[in-house]
Amino acid sequence: MERPPLGPAGIVVDLAAVRANVRVLRATAGVPLIAVVKADAYGHGMVACARAAQQGGAQWLATATVEEALALRAAGLDGPVLCWLNGPGSDFAAAAAAGIDLTAHSVADLDAMAGAFAGRTTPARVQLKVDTGLSRNGAPRAAWAELFASARAGEEAGTWQVTGVWSHFACSDEPDHPANDRQEQGFREALALAEEHGLRPQLRHLANSAAAILRPSSRFDAVRCGLAVYGLDPAPGEATDIGLVPAMTVTAPLLSVKDLVPGDAVSYGQRWVAEQPTTVGLVPVGYAEGIPRNAGRPDAPDQAATVGIDGKWRPIRGTVCMDQVVVDLGGDRPSPGTEVVVLGPPGAGGPTAQDWAEACGTINYEIVTRIGGRMSRRYVDSEGAVG
Ligand SMILES: *Cc1c(COP(=O)(O)O)cnc(C)c1O
């Protein structure tokens, strides 16, 4: 029997969806959009998505690390870029030379930046992050005054210009959580204190995707959206339907089909056992591709993650392996080579990233950001031209 050619498992990212999501976010928020493209654009491909976001009207790009921001510049992306995660090796001088906005979280950060900026003839661009309730980075309230004083002194010395002051929500996906009011109030107090210290930051920003959609009072001068740019719902179950379109589709070829009889066990640990005759299919994606190892939910097989084959949802059986998963075909025999939709937008014939997140006890952010491994990534443009 001749086997059909098997295309490899792959990720398809629709750049038209990214552009459309940016447009709808801008229209919803009504303020400039900072498109967050950290972590390889949440698994969607940083440079291509950054370009698409700019085409869709994003006025700013943002990354976590200095290295990611420099990679945007190396790829030829112009325009404002912000980054915020500083480490011992962060090249502040290169970032400033590339016109990137750095974030200072402390006076120690400002001191390190002042050292790195020593040879410059023009002021660098620095934003200040205040911690209003996440206890991650950002200056804690007790350190705001000294941060602002030090930042203002550096401005007066011509070392930098303070271009922004910002903070980050802990609970924006729970709009009724009391922390949101407290954080926004704290942020307003930080802004007032910054002003008392003589700072006039042009870009005050607090909202991530969920807050940009759900909390108008938090929009200030710009919103910092990541997840929503890729079309995923940042607060499932809340009133977030603004017409976002998931940009990522993951497909794989069905490799083979086999029969099981009652008592046949599936995968490592033999944690799923057929109770009746069935057929199972082999799909070449595993935890090396970012599929969570527990996706077959051996503890609760009726909640297992699924894949789509010929428009039917096929549950994963047993433990996810490094390179492959086994799915229950319920007696059907699709031909090897049939396209398996591992995840995609609603209507693509398979589960969504949100469906995967619910099956695996995590959030859609983690599902898409981990997707990768050996899979190729291809860009399409559903409006026509390939991006
Ligand atoms: C990741 C991140 C964002 C984007 O958050 P989303 O919920 O994906 O919109 C914004 N700000 C900071 C500081 C982040 O780390």
Coordinates of C-alpha atoms and ligand atoms in Angstrom, one line a residue:
M1 CA 0.0 0.0 0.0
E2 CA 1.3 3.4 -1.0
R3 CA 1.6 5.8 1.9
P4 CA 0.6 9.4 1.3
P5 CA 3.5 11.9 1.9
L6 CA 3.5 13.2 5.4
G7 CA 4.0 16.9 6.0
P8 CA 5.7 17.5 9.3
A9 CA 3.9 18.8 12.3
G10 CA 3.9 22.6 12.1
I11 CA 2.8 25.9 13.5
V12 CA 1.0 28.3 11.2
V13 CA 0.7 31.9 12.3
D14 CA -1.7 34.2 10.5
L15 CA -0.2 37.7 10.5
A16 CA -3.5 39.2 9.3
A17 CA -5.0 38.1 12.5
V18 CA -2.3 39.8 14.5
R19 CA -2.9 43.0 12.5
A20 CA -6.6 42.8 13.0
N21 CA -6.3 42.1 16.7
V22 CA -4.1 45.2 17.1
R23 CA -6.7 47.3 15.2
V24 CA -9.5 46.1 17.4
L25 CA -7.5 46.6 20.6
R26 CA -6.6 50.1 19.6
A27 CA -10.2 50.9 18.8
T28 CA -11.3 49.4 22.1
A29 CA -8.7 51.1 24.3
G30 CA -8.7 54.4 22.5
V31 CA -5.1 55.0 23.5
P32 CA -1.7 54.0 21.9
L33 CA -0.9 50.3 22.0
I34 CA 2.3 48.8 23.3
A35 CA 2.4 45.4 21.6
V36 CA 4.3 42.9 23.9
V37 CA 6.3 40.5 21.8
K38 CA 8.4 38.9 24.6
A39 CA 9.1 35.1 24.7
D40 CA 9.1 34.9 20.9
A41 CA 5.8 36.6 20.7
Y42 CA 4.2 34.1 23.1
G43 CA 5.4 31.3 20.7
H44 CA 4.1 33.0 17.6
G45 CA 7.5 34.4 16.3
M46 CA 8.8 37.7 17.6
V47 CA 10.0 39.5 14.5
A48 CA 7.2 38.7 12.2
C49 CA 4.6 39.4 14.8
A50 CA 6.3 42.7 15.8
R51 CA 6.2 43.8 12.2
A52 CA 2.6 42.8 11.8
A53 CA 1.7 44.6 15.1
Q54 CA 3.3 47.7 13.7
Q55 CA 1.4 47.3 10.5
G56 CA -1.8 47.0 12.5
G57 CA -1.0 50.3 14.2
A58 CA 0.8 49.4 17.3
Q59 CA 2.8 52.6 18.2
W60 CA 5.2 50.7 20.6
L61 CA 6.8 47.3 20.9
A62 CA 7.8 45.8 24.2
T63 CA 9.9 42.8 25.3
A64 CA 11.0 41.5 28.7
T65 CA 14.7 41.4 28.2
V66 CA 17.2 43.8 26.7
E67 CA 18.4 41.0 24.4
E68 CA 15.0 40.6 22.9
A69 CA 14.7 44.4 22.3
L70 CA 18.1 44.4 20.6
A71 CA 17.0 41.5 18.4
L72 CA 14.1 43.6 17.2
R73 CA 16.5 46.3 16.2
A74 CA 18.8 43.8 14.6
A75 CA 15.9 42.6 12.5
G76 CA 15.4 46.2 11.3
L77 CA 12.4 47.2 13.4
D78 CA 12.3 50.9 14.1
G79 CA 10.0 52.8 16.4
P80 CA 9.7 52.9 20.1
V81 CA 10.6 49.8 22.0
L82 CA 10.4 49.2 25.8
C83 CA 12.0 46.5 27.8
W84 CA 12.0 45.8 31.5
L85 CA 13.8 42.7 32.7
N86 CA 17.3 43.6 33.7
G87 CA 20.0 41.1 34.6
P88 CA 23.6 41.1 35.4
G89 CA 24.6 40.9 31.8
S90 CA 22.1 43.4 30.4
D91 CA 23.8 45.7 27.9
F92 CA 22.3 49.0 28.9
A93 CA 24.8 50.9 26.7
A94 CA 23.8 48.9 23.5
A95 CA 20.1 49.4 24.4
A96 CA 20.5 53.1 24.8
A97 CA 22.5 53.3 21.6
A98 CA 19.7 51.5 19.8
G99 CA 17.1 54.0 21.1
I100 CA 15.5 51.5 23.3
D101 CA 13.6 52.6 26.4
L102 CA 15.0 50.8 29.4
T103 CA 13.2 50.3 32.7
A104 CA 14.7 51.1 36.1
H105 CA 13.2 49.4 39.1
S106 CA 15.6 50.8 41.7
V107 CA 18.3 53.4 42.4
A108 CA 20.8 50.5 41.8
D109 CA 19.4 50.1 38.3
L110 CA 19.7 53.8 37.7
D111 CA 23.3 53.8 39.0
A112 CA 24.2 50.9 36.7
M113 CA 22.6 52.7 33.8
A114 CA 24.4 55.9 34.6
G115 CA 27.7 54.0 34.4
A116 CA 26.7 52.4 31.1
F117 CA 25.7 55.7 29.7
A118 CA 29.0 57.5 30.6
G119 CA 30.2 58.0 27.1
R120 CA 26.9 59.3 25.6
T121 CA 26.4 62.8 24.3
T122 CA 22.6 62.7 24.3
P123 CA 20.2 61.6 27.1
A124 CA 19.2 57.9 27.1
R125 CA 15.5 56.9 27.5
V126 CA 14.5 55.5 30.8
Q127 CA 11.1 54.5 32.2
L128 CA 10.5 53.9 35.9
K129 CA 8.5 50.9 37.2
V130 CA 6.7 51.0 40.5
D131 CA 5.4 48.0 42.3
T132 CA 1.8 48.4 43.2
G133 CA 1.0 44.9 44.3
L134 CA 2.7 42.2 42.3
S135 CA 5.9 42.0 44.4
R136 CA 7.8 41.0 41.3
N137 CA 10.0 43.8 40.0
G138 CA 9.4 47.5 40.3
A139 CA 10.2 49.8 43.2
P140 CA 8.2 49.1 46.3
R141 CA 6.2 52.1 47.7
A142 CA 8.8 52.8 50.4
A143 CA 11.4 53.3 47.6
W144 CA 9.4 55.4 45.3
A145 CA 10.6 58.8 46.6
E146 CA 14.3 57.9 46.3
L147 CA 13.8 56.4 42.9
F148 CA 12.0 59.5 41.6
A149 CA 14.6 61.8 43.2
S150 CA 17.5 59.9 41.7
A151 CA 15.7 59.7 38.3
R152 CA 15.1 63.5 38.3
A153 CA 18.8 64.2 39.2
G154 CA 19.9 62.1 36.2
E155 CA 17.5 64.1 34.0
E156 CA 19.0 67.3 35.3
A157 CA 22.5 66.0 34.6
G158 CA 21.5 65.2 31.0
T159 CA 22.1 61.4 31.5
W160 CA 18.6 60.4 30.6
Q161 CA 15.1 61.5 30.0
V162 CA 12.4 59.8 32.0
T163 CA 10.0 58.9 29.2
G164 CA 7.5 56.8 31.3
V165 CA 6.3 55.6 34.6
W166 CA 4.4 52.3 34.8
S167 CA 3.2 49.4 36.8
H168 CA 1.6 46.0 36.3
F169 CA -1.6 44.3 37.5
A170 CA -1.7 41.1 39.5
C171 CA -5.4 40.3 39.0
S172 CA -6.6 42.0 35.9
D173 CA -8.2 38.7 34.7
E174 CA -10.5 38.9 37.7
P175 CA -12.0 42.4 37.2
D176 CA -13.9 42.3 40.5
H177 CA -10.8 41.5 42.6
P178 CA -10.2 44.3 45.1
A179 CA -6.5 44.3 44.2
N180 CA -7.3 46.1 40.9
D181 CA -8.7 49.2 42.6
R182 CA -5.9 49.2 45.1
Q183 CA -3.2 48.9 42.4
E184 CA -4.7 51.6 40.3
Q185 CA -5.0 53.9 43.3
G186 CA -1.4 53.1 44.2
F187 CA -0.3 53.9 40.7
R188 CA -2.1 57.3 40.7
E189 CA -0.3 58.0 44.0
A190 CA 3.0 57.1 42.4
L191 CA 2.3 59.4 39.5
A192 CA 1.5 62.3 41.8
L193 CA 4.8 61.7 43.7
A194 CA 6.8 61.5 40.5
E195 CA 5.3 64.9 39.5
E196 CA 6.2 66.3 42.9
H197 CA 9.8 65.3 42.2
G198 CA 9.7 67.2 38.9
L199 CA 9.2 64.3 36.6
R200 CA 6.9 64.7 33.6
P201 CA 6.7 61.3 32.0
Q202 CA 4.9 61.2 28.7
L203 CA 3.9 57.6 28.9
R204 CA 2.1 56.4 32.0
H205 CA 0.8 52.9 31.6
L206 CA -0.6 50.2 33.7
A207 CA -3.0 47.9 31.8
N208 CA -2.2 44.6 30.2
S209 CA -4.6 42.8 27.8
A210 CA -7.3 42.0 30.3
A211 CA -7.3 45.5 31.9
A212 CA -7.1 47.2 28.5
I213 CA -10.4 45.5 27.6
L214 CA -12.2 45.4 31.0
R215 CA -11.0 48.4 32.9
P216 CA -11.2 51.7 31.1
S217 CA -9.9 53.7 34.1
S218 CA -6.6 51.9 33.8
R219 CA -5.7 52.9 30.3
F220 CA -3.8 56.1 31.0
D221 CA -1.5 57.0 28.1
A222 CA -1.1 53.6 26.6
V223 CA -2.0 49.9 27.1
R224 CA 0.6 47.1 27.1
C225 CA -1.1 44.1 25.4
G226 CA 0.5 40.7 24.8
L227 CA -1.9 37.8 24.8
A228 CA -4.8 39.7 23.1
V229 CA -2.5 40.7 20.2
Y230 CA -2.3 37.0 19.4
G231 CA -6.1 36.7 19.6
L232 CA -6.4 34.8 22.8
D233 CA -8.9 35.7 25.6
P234 CA -7.0 37.2 28.5
A235 CA -9.9 36.7 31.0
P236 CA -12.0 33.7 30.0
G237 CA -15.5 34.0 31.3
E238 CA -15.4 37.8 31.6
A239 CA -16.9 40.2 29.1
T240 CA -13.8 40.2 26.8
D241 CA -15.5 39.5 23.4
I242 CA -14.2 42.3 21.2
G243 CA -13.7 40.1 18.1
L244 CA -10.1 38.9 18.7
V245 CA -9.0 36.1 16.3
P246 CA -6.4 33.5 17.5
A247 CA -3.4 33.7 15.2
M248 CA -1.9 30.3 15.8
T249 CA -2.9 27.0 14.3
V250 CA -0.9 23.8 15.0
T251 CA -1.3 20.8 12.7
A252 CA 0.3 17.4 12.4
P253 CA -0.2 14.4 10.1
L254 CA -1.8 11.3 11.4
L255 CA 0.9 8.7 11.3
S256 CA -0.9 5.4 11.8
V257 CA -4.0 3.8 13.0
K258 CA -4.3 0.5 15.0
D259 CA -6.9 -1.6 16.6
L260 CA -7.2 -2.1 20.3
V261 CA -9.2 -4.8 22.1
P262 CA -10.5 -4.6 25.6
G263 CA -7.6 -4.7 28.1
D264 CA -5.1 -3.1 25.7
A265 CA -3.2 -0.4 27.6
V266 CA -1.8 2.8 26.1
S267 CA 1.5 4.6 26.6
Y268 CA 4.0 4.8 29.4
G269 CA 2.7 3.6 32.7
Q270 CA -0.2 1.9 30.9
R271 CA -2.4 4.5 32.5
W272 CA -5.3 4.2 30.1
V273 CA -6.8 0.8 29.3
A274 CA -9.4 0.2 26.5
E275 CA -12.7 -1.0 28.0
Q276 CA -14.1 -1.8 24.6
P277 CA -12.8 -2.4 21.1
T278 CA -11.5 0.8 19.5
T279 CA -9.0 2.3 17.1
V280 CA -6.2 4.6 18.1
G281 CA -4.1 7.0 16.0
L282 CA -0.6 8.2 16.4
V283 CA 0.2 11.9 16.2
P284 CA 3.8 13.1 16.1
V285 CA 3.7 15.9 18.7
G286 CA 4.8 15.4 22.3
Y287 CA 6.1 17.2 25.3
A288 CA 9.1 18.1 23.2
E289 CA 6.7 20.2 21.1
G290 CA 5.2 21.7 24.3
I291 CA 2.2 19.5 24.7
P292 CA 1.7 19.2 28.5
R293 CA 2.5 15.6 29.6
N294 CA -0.7 15.3 31.5
A295 CA -2.9 16.3 28.6
G296 CA -4.4 12.8 28.4
R297 CA -5.6 13.2 31.9
P298 CA -5.2 9.6 33.0
D299 CA -6.8 10.7 36.2
A300 CA -9.9 11.9 34.4
P301 CA -10.0 10.6 30.8
D302 CA -13.3 12.3 30.1
Q303 CA -11.5 15.7 30.6
A304 CA -8.6 14.7 28.3
A305 CA -7.3 17.3 25.8
T306 CA -8.4 16.5 22.3
V307 CA -7.2 17.0 18.7
G308 CA -9.4 17.5 15.7
I309 CA -9.4 14.9 12.9
D310 CA -11.9 15.2 10.0
G311 CA -14.0 17.6 12.1
K312 CA -14.2 15.2 15.1
W313 CA -12.7 15.8 18.5
R314 CA -10.4 12.9 19.4
P315 CA -9.2 12.6 23.0
I316 CA -5.6 11.9 23.9
R317 CA -5.2 8.6 25.7
G318 CA -2.6 7.7 28.3
T319 CA 0.5 9.7 29.0
V320 CA 1.8 12.2 26.4
C321 CA 5.3 11.0 25.3
M322 CA 8.3 13.1 24.3
D323 CA 7.6 12.8 20.5
Q324 CA 4.0 11.5 20.1
V325 CA 0.6 11.1 21.5
V326 CA -2.0 8.4 21.0
V327 CA -5.6 9.5 20.3
D328 CA -8.8 7.6 20.5
L329 CA -10.5 7.2 17.1
G330 CA -13.5 5.3 18.5
G331 CA -13.4 2.7 15.7
D332 CA -12.9 5.1 12.8
R333 CA -10.0 4.7 10.4
P334 CA -8.9 8.0 8.9
S335 CA -6.0 7.4 6.5
P336 CA -2.5 8.0 7.6
G337 CA -1.5 11.4 6.4
T338 CA -4.9 13.0 7.4
E339 CA -4.4 16.4 8.8
V340 CA -4.7 16.6 12.6
V341 CA -5.7 20.0 14.0
V342 CA -3.8 20.1 17.3
L343 CA -5.1 23.6 18.1
G344 CA -6.4 26.6 16.3
P345 CA -9.0 29.3 16.2
P346 CA -12.6 28.3 16.6
G347 CA -13.8 26.9 13.4
A348 CA -10.4 25.5 12.4
G349 CA -11.6 21.9 13.0
G350 CA -9.9 21.4 16.3
P351 CA -9.6 22.6 19.9
T352 CA -8.6 26.1 20.9
A353 CA -5.6 27.0 23.1
Q354 CA -8.2 27.8 25.7
D355 CA -9.6 24.2 25.4
W356 CA -6.1 22.9 26.0
A357 CA -5.6 25.1 29.0
E358 CA -8.8 23.9 30.6
A359 CA -7.9 20.2 30.0
C360 CA -4.4 20.7 31.4
G361 CA -5.2 22.9 34.3
T362 CA -3.3 25.9 33.1
I363 CA -3.8 29.1 31.1
N364 CA -3.9 29.7 27.4
Y365 CA -0.7 31.9 27.7
E366 CA 1.3 28.8 28.8
I367 CA -0.1 26.5 26.1
V368 CA 0.9 28.8 23.1
T369 CA 4.1 30.0 24.6
R370 CA 5.4 26.5 25.1
I371 CA 4.4 25.3 21.7
G372 CA 7.5 24.7 19.6
G373 CA 10.2 22.1 19.8
R374 CA 10.8 20.4 16.5
M375 CA 7.9 22.0 14.8
S376 CA 8.5 24.4 11.9
R377 CA 6.7 27.8 11.9
R378 CA 5.2 29.2 8.8
Y379 CA 3.5 32.5 8.4
V380 CA 0.4 33.1 6.3
D381 CA -1.6 36.1 5.7
S382 CA -5.3 35.4 5.4
E383 CA -5.9 38.8 3.7
G384 CA -3.7 37.6 0.8
A385 CA 0.0 38.5 0.5
V386 CA 2.4 36.4 2.5
G387 CA 3.8 38.5 5.4
Ligands
LIG1 C1 3.8 40.0 29.8 C2 3.5 41.4 30.2 C3 2.5 42.1 29.7 C4 1.5 41.6 28.7 O1 0.5 40.9 29.4 P1 -0.8 40.3 28.7 O2 -1.6 39.8 29.8 O3 -0.2 39.2 27.8 O4 -1.4 41.4 27.9 C5 2.4 43.5 30.1 N1 3.3 44.0 31.0 C6 4.2 43.2 31.6 C7 5.1 43.8 32.6 C8 4.4 41.9 31.2 O5 5.3 41.2 31.8

